[in-house]
PDB file of C-alpha atoms and ligand atoms in Angstrom:
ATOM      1  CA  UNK E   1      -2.726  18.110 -49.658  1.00  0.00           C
ATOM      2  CA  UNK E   2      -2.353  20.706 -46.836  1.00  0.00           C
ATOM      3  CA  UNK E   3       0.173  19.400 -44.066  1.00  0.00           C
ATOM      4  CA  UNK E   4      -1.649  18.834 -40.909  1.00  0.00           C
ATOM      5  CA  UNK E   5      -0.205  20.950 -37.934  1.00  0.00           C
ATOM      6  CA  UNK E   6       1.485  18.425 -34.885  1.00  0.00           C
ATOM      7  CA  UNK E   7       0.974  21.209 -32.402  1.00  0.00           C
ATOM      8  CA  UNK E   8      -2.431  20.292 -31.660  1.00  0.00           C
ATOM      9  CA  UNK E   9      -1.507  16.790 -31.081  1.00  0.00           C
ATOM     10  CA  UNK E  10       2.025  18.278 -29.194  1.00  0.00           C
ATOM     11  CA  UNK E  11      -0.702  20.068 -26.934  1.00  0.00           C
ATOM     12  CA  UNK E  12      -2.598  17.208 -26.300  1.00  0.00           C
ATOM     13  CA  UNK E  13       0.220  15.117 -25.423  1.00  0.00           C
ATOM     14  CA  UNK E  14       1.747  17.713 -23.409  1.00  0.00           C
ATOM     15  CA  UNK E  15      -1.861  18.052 -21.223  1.00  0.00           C
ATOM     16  CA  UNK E  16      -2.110  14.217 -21.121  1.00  0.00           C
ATOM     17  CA  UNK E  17       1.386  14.204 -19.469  1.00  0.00           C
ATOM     18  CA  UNK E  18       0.614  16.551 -17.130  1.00  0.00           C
ATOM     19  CA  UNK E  19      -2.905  15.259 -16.223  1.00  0.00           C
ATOM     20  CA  UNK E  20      -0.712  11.930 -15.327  1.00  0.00           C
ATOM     21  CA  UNK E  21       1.819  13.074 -13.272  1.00  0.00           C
ATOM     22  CA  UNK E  22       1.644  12.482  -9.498  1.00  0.00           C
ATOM     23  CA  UNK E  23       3.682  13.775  -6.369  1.00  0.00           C
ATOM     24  CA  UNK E  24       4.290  10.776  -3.758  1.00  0.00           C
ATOM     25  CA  UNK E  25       3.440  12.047  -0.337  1.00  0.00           C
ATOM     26  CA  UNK E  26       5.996  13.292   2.256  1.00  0.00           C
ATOM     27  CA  UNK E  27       9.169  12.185  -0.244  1.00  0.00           C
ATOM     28  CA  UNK E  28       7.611  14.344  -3.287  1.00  0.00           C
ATOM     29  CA  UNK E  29       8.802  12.126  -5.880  1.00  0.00           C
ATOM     30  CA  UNK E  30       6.897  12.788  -9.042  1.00  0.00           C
ATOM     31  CA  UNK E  31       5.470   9.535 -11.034  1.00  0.00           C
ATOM     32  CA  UNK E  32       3.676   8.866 -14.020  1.00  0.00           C
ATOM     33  CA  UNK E  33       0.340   7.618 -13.389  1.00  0.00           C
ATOM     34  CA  UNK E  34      -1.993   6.710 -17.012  1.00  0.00           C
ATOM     35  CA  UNK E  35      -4.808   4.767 -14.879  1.00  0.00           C
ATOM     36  CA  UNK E  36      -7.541   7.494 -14.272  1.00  0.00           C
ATOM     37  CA  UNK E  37      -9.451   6.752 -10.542  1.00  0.00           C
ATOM     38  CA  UNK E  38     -12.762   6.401 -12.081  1.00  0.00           C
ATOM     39  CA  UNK E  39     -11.027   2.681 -13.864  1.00  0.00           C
ATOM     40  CA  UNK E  40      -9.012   1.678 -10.559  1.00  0.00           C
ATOM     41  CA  UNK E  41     -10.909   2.107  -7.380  1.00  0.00           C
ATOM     42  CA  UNK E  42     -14.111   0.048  -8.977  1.00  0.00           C
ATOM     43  CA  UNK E  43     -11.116  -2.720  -9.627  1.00  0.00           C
ATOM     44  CA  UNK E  44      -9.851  -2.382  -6.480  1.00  0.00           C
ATOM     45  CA  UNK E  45     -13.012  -2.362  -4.669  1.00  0.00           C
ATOM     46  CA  UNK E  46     -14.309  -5.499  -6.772  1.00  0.00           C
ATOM     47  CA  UNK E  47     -11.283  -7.658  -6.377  1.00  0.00           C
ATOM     48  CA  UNK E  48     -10.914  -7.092  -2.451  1.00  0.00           C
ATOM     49  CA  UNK E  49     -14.721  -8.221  -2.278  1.00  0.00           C
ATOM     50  CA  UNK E  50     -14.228 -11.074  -4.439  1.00  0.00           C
ATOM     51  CA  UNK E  51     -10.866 -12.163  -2.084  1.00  0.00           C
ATOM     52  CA  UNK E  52     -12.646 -11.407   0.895  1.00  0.00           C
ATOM     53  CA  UNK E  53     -15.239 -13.556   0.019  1.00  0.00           C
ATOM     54  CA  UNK E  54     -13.058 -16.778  -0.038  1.00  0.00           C
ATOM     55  CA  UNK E  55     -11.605 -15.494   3.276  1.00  0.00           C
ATOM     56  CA  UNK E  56     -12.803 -15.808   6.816  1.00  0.00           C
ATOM     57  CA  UNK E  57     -13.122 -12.193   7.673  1.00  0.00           C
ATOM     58  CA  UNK E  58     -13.396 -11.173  11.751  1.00  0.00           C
ATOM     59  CA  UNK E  59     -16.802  -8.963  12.203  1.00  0.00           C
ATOM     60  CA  UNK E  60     -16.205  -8.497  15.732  1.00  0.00           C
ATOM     61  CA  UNK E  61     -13.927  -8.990  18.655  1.00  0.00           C
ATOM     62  CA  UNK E  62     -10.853  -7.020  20.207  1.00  0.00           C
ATOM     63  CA  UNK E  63      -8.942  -7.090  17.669  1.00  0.00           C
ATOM     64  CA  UNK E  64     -11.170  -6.372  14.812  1.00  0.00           C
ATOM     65  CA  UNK E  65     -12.105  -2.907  16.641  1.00  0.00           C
ATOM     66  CA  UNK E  66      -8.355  -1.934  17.298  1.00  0.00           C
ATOM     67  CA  UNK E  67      -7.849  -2.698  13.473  1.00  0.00           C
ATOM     68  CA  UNK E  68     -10.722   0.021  12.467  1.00  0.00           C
ATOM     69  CA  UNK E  69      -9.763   2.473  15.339  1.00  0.00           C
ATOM     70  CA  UNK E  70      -5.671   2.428  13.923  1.00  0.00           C
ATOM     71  CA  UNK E  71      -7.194   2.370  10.278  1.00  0.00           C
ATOM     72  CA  UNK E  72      -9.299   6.100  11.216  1.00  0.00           C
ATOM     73  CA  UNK E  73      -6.189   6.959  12.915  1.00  0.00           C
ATOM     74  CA  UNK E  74      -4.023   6.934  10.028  1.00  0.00           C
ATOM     75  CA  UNK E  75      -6.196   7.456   7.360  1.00  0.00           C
ATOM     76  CA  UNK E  76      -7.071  10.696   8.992  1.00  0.00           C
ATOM     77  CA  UNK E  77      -2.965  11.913   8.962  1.00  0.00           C
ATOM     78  CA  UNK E  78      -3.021  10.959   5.199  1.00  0.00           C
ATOM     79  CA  UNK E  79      -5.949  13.244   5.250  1.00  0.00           C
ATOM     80  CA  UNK E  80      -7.213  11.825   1.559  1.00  0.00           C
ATOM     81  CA  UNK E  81     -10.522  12.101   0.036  1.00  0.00           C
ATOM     82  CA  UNK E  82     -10.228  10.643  -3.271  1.00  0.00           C
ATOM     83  CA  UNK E  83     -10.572   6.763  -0.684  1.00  0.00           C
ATOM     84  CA  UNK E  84     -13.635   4.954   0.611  1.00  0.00           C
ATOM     85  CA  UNK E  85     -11.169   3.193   3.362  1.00  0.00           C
ATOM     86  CA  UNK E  86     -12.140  -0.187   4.615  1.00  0.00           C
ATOM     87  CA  UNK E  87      -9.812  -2.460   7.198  1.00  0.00           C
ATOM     88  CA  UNK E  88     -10.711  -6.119   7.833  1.00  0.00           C
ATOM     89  CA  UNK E  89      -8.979  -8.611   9.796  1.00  0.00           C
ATOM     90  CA  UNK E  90      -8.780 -12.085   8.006  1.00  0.00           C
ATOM     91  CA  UNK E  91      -8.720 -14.899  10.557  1.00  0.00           C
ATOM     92  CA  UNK E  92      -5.868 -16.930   9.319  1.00  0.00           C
ATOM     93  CA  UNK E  93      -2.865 -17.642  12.081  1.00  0.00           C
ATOM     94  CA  UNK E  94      -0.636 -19.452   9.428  1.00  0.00           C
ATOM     95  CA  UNK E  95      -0.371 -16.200   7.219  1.00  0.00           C
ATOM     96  CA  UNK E  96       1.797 -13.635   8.029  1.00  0.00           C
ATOM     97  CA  UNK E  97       0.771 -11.365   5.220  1.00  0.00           C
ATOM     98  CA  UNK E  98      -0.824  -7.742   4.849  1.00  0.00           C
ATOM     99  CA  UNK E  99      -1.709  -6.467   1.649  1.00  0.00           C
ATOM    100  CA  UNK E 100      -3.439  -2.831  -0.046  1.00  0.00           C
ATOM    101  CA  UNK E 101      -5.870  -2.674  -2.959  1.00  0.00           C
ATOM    102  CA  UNK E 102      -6.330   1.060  -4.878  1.00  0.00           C
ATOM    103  CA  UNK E 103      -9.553   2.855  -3.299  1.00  0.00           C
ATOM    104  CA  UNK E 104      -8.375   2.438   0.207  1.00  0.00           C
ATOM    105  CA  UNK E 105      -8.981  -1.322   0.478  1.00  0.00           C
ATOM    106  CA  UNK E 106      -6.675  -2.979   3.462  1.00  0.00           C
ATOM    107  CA  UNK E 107      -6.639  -6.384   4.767  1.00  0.00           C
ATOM    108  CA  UNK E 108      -4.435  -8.001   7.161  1.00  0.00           C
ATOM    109  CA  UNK E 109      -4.202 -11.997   7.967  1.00  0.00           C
ATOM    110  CA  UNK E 110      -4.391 -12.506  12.015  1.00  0.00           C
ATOM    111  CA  UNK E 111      -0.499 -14.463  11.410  1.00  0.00           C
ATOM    112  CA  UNK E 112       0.578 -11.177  11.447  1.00  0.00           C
ATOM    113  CA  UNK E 113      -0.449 -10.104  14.918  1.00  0.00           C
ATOM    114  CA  UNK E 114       2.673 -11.622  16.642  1.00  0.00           C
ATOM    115  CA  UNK E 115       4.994 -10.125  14.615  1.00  0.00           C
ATOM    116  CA  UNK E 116       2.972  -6.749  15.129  1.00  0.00           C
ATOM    117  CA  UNK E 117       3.418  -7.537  19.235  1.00  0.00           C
ATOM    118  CA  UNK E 118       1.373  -4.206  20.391  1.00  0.00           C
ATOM    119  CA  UNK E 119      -0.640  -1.563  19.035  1.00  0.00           C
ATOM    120  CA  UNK E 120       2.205   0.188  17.930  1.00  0.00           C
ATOM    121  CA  UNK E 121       3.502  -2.605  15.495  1.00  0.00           C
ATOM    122  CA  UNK E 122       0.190  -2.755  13.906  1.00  0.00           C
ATOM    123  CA  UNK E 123      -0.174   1.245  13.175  1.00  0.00           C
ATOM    124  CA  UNK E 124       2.777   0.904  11.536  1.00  0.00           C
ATOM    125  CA  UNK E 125       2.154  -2.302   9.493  1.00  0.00           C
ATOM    126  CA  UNK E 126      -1.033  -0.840   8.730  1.00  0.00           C
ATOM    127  CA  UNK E 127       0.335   2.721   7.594  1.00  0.00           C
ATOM    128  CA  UNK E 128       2.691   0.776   5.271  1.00  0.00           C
ATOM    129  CA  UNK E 129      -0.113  -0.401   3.737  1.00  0.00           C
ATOM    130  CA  UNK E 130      -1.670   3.007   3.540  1.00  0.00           C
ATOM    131  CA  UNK E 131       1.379   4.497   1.829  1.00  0.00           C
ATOM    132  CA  UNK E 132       1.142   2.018  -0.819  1.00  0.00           C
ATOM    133  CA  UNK E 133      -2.542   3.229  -1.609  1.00  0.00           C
ATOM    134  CA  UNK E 134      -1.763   7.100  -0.622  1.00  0.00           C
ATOM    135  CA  UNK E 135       1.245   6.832  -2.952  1.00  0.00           C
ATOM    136  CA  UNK E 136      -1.039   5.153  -5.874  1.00  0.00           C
ATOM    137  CA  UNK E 137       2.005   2.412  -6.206  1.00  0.00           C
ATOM    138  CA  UNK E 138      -0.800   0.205  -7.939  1.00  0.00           C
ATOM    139  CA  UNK E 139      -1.808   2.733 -10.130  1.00  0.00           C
ATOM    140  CA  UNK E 140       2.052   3.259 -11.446  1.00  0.00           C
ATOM    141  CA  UNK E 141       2.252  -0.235 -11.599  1.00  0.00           C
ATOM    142  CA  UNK E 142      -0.438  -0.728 -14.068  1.00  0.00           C
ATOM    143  CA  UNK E 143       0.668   2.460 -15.843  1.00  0.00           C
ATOM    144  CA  UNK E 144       3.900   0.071 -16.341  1.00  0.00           C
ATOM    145  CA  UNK E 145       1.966  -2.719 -17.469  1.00  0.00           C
ATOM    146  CA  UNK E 146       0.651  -1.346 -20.130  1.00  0.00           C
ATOM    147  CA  UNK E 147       3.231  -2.189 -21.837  1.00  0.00           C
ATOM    148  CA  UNK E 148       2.442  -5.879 -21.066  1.00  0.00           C
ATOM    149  CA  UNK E 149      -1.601  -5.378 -22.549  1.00  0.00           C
ATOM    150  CA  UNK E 150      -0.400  -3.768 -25.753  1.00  0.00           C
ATOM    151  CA  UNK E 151      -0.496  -0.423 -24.362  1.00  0.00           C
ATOM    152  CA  UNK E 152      -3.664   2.121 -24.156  1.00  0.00           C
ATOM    153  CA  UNK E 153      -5.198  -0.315 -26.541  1.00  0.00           C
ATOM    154  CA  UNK E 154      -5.059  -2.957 -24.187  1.00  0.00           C
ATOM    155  CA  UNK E 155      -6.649  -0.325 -21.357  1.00  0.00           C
ATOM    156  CA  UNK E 156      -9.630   0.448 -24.139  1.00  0.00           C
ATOM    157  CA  UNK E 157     -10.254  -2.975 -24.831  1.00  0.00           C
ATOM    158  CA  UNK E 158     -10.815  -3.365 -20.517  1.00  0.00           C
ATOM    159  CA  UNK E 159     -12.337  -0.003 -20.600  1.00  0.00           C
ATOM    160  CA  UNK E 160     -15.419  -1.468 -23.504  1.00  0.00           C
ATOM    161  CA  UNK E 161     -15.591  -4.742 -22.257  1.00  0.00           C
ATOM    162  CA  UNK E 162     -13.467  -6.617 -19.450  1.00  0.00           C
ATOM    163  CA  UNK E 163     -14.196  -9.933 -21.665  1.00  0.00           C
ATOM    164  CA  UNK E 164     -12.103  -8.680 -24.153  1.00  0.00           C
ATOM    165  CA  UNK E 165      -8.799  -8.745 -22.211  1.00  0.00           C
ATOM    166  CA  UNK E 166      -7.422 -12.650 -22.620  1.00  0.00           C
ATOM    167  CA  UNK E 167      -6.963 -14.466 -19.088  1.00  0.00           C
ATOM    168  CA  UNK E 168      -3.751 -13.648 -19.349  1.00  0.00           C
ATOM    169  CA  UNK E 169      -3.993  -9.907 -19.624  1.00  0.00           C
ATOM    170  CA  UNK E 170      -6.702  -9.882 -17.389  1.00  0.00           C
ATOM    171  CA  UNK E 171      -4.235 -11.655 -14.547  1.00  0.00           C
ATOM    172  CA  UNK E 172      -1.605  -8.656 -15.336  1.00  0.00           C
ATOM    173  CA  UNK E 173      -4.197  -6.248 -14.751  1.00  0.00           C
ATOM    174  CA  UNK E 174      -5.120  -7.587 -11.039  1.00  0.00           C
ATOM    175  CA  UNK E 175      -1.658  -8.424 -10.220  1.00  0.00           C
ATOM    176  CA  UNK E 176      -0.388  -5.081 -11.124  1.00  0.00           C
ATOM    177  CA  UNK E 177      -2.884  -3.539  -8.578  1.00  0.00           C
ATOM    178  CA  UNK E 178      -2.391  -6.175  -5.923  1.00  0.00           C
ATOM    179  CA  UNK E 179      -4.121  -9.265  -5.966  1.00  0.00           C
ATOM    180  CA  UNK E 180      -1.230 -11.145  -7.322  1.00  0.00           C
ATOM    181  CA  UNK E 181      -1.714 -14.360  -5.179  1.00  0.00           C
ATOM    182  CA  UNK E 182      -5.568 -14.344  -6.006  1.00  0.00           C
ATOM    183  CA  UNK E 183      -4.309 -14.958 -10.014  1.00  0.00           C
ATOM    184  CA  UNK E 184      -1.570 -17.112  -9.348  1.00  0.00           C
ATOM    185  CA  UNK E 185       0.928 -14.482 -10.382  1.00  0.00           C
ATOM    186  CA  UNK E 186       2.931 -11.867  -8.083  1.00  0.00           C
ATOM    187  CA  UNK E 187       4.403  -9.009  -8.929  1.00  0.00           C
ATOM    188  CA  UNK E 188       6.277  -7.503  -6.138  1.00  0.00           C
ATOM    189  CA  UNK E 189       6.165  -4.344  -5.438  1.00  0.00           C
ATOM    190  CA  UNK E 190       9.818  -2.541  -6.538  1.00  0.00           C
ATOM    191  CA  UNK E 191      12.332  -1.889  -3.507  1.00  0.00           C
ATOM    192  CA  UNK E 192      11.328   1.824  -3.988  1.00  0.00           C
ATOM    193  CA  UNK E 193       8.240   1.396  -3.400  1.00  0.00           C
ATOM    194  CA  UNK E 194       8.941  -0.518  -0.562  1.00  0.00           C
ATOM    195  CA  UNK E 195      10.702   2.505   0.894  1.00  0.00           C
ATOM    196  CA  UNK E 196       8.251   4.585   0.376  1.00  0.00           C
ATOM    197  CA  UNK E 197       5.967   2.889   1.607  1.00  0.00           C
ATOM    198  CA  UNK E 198       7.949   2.381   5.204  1.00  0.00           C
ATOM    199  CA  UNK E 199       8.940   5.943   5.372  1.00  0.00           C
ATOM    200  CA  UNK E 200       4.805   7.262   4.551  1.00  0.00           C
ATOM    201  CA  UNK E 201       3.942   4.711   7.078  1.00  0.00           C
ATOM    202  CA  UNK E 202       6.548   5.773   9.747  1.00  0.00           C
ATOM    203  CA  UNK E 203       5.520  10.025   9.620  1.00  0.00           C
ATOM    204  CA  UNK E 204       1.536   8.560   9.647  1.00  0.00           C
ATOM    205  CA  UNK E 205       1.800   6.218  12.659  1.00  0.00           C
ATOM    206  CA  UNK E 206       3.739   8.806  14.481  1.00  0.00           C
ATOM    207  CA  UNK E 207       1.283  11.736  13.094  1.00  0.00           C
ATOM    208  CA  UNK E 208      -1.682   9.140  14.434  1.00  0.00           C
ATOM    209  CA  UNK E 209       0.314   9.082  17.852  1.00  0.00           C
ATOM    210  CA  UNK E 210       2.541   5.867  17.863  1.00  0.00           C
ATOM    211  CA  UNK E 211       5.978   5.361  18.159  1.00  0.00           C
ATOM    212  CA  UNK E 212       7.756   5.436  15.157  1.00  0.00           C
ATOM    213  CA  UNK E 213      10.660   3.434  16.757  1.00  0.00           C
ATOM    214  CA  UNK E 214       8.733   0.660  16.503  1.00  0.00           C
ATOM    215  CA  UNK E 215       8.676   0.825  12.547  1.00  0.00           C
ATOM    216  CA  UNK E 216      12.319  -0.252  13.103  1.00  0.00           C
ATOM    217  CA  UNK E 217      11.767  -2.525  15.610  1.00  0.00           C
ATOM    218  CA  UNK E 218       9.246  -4.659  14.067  1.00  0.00           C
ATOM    219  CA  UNK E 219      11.777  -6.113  11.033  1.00  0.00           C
ATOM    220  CA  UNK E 220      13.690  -7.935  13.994  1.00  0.00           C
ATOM    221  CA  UNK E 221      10.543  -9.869  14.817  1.00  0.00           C
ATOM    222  CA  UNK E 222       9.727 -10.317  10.984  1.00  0.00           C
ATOM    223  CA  UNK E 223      13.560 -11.323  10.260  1.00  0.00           C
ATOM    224  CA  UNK E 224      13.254 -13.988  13.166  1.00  0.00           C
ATOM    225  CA  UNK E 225       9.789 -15.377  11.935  1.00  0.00           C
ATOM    226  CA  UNK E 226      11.164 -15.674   8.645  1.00  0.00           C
ATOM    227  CA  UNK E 227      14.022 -17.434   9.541  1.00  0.00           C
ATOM    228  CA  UNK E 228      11.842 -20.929   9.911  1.00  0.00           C
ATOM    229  CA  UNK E 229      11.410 -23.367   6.589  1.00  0.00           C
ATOM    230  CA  UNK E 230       8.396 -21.222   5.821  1.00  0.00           C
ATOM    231  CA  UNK E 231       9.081 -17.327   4.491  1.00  0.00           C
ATOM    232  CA  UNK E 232       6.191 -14.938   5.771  1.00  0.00           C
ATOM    233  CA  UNK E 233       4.305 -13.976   1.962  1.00  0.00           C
ATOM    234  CA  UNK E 234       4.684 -10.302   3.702  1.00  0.00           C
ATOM    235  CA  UNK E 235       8.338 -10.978   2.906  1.00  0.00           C
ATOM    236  CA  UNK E 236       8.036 -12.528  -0.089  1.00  0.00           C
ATOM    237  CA  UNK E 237       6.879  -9.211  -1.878  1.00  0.00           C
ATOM    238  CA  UNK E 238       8.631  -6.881   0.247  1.00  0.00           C
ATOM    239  CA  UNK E 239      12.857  -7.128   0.206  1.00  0.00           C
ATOM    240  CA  UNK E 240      16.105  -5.982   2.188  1.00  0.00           C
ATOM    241  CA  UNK E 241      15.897  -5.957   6.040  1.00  0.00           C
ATOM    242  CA  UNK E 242      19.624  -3.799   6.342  1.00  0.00           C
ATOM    243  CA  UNK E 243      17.989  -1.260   3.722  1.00  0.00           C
ATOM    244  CA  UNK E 244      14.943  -0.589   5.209  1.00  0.00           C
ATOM    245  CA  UNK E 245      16.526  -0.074   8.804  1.00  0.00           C
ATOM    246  CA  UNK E 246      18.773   2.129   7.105  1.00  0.00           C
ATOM    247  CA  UNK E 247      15.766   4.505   5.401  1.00  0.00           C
ATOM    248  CA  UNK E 248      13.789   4.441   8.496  1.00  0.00           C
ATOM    249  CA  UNK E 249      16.626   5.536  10.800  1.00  0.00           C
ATOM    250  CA  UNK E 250      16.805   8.487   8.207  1.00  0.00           C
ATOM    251  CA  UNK E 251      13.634   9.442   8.333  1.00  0.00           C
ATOM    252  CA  UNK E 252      13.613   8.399  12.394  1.00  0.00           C
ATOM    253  CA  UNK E 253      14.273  11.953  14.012  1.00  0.00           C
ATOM    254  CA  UNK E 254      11.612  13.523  12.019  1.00  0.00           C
ATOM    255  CA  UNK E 255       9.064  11.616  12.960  1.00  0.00           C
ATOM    256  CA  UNK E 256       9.710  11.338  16.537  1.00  0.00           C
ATOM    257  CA  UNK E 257       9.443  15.155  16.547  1.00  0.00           C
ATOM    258  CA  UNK E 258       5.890  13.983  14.705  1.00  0.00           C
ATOM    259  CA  UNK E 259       5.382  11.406  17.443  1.00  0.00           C
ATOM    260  CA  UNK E 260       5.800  14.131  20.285  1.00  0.00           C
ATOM    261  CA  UNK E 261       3.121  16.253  18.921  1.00  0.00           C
ATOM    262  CA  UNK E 262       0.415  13.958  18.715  1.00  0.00           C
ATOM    263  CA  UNK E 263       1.449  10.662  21.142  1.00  0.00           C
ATOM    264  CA  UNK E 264      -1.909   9.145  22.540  1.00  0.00           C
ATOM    265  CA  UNK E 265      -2.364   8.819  26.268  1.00  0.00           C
ATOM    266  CA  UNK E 266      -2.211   5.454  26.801  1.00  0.00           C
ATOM    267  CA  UNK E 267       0.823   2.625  26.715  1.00  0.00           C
ATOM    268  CA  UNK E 268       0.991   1.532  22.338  1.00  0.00           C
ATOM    269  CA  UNK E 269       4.371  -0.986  23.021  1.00  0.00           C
ATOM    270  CA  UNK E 270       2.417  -2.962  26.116  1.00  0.00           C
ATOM    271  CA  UNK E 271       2.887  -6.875  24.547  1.00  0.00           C
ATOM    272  CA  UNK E 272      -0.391  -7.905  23.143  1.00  0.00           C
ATOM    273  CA  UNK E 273       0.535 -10.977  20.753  1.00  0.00           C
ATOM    274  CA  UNK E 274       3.528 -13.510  20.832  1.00  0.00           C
TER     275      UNK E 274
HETATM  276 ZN1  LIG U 301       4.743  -3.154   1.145  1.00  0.00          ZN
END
């Protein structure tokens, strides 16, 4: 019997790999992404509607507005298409938490507002949040997980029919992208994606006009509220005050030279919440 070639399939691996590589945003990092857009930003978009739902979700108000003004703001420095961005306020004082879904799908609970203090602390909060989703961290994620669902079988078996996946796999898949605490299971996102998330959201909120210092500034409050019997669930997911300080006062004279560009008119640090 003739012996089949492997170049063909050496090609098609070769495209495949190069199909799934990514570049992070401002740091450039390259990453390995397997999850094509047209599978995650449905998910995303399904599972933030079905958390919302169990959620008391601000329409209007004050504070619902400034969250979609800051959420144009910065979404308009990370200057992506491929996202359909939405921003909603959950009305929940207890929670200090913020969290991303892929597709451009932010929420933040109304416990985090004090922490935030002023406009400023919010853009930047919110930015993180965008980095995660500009830099498609729940998209590599998954691409890791395949592992867990028995690799690209486990993706075609979601891909024909979402029924197939066991519970189990099922509560990898929406942890992976986010909605770990929905499930029951959390999967925090790595300490590098932390930083990359903090240093995307410090050159955004200063592109959008806001003070990057207060990127810094805002892990002092955070440090403090966490220092009670009950840890924000922000912190729970998102480790090392000395190391972020450290990354962001890197990163801090670029982005004031960002900041001094495009600063807004009016006063971004004036207290709002305590
Ligand atoms: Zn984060």
């Amino acid at each position: 019997m003739r012996k089949l070639s492997t170049w063909p399939l050496v090609a098609i691996l070769a495209t495949w790999v190069v199909l799934a590589c990514t570049k992070v945003p401002i740091l450039g990092r390259h990453q390995f992404n397997v999850i094509p857009d047209a599978i995650l930003l449905p998910l995303g978009a399904s599972a933030y509607q079905s958390t919302l739902s169990s959620l008391k979700v601000a329409r209007k108000g004050e504070e619902h507005e400034m969250v979609q003004t800051i959420g144009d703001r910065i979404a308009k420095v990370a200057g992506s298409q491929r996202h359909d961005w939405e921003y909603s306020l959950v009305d929940d004082t207890d929670t200090i938490n913020a969290w991303a879904l892929p597709g451009g799908k932010i929420a933040l609970h109304s416990g985090i507002l004090p922490v935030c203090a002023n406009e400023a602390g919010l853009a930047f909060i919110m930015a993180h949040e965008i980095g995660h989703v500009v830099a498609r961290h729940g998209s590599e994620r998954l691409s890791q997980q395949l592992v867990v669902l028995g690799g690209l079988t486990g993706l075609n078996a979601y891909l024909d029919n979402r029924t197939e996946l066991s519970t189990e796999q099922q509560a990898v898949v929406l942890a992976a992208v986010g909605v770990g605490a929905e499930v029951g299971l959390v999967l925090p996102y790595s300490r590098k994606h932390e930083r990359e998330a903090d240093v995307i959201g410090m050159m955004y909120m200063a592109g959008a006009g806001y003070p990057p210092k207060q990127s810094i500034v805002i892990w002092n409050r955070m440090k403090r509220a966490g220092s009670g019997s009950s840890v924000p669930a922000f912190l729970s997911t998102h480790p090392s005050y000395d190391e972020r300080h450290q990354t962001l006062r890197q990163w801090l004279p670029q982005a004031k030279r960002r900041y001094e560009r495009n600063k807004l008119s009016h006063d971004t640090t004036e207290t709002l919440w305590q």
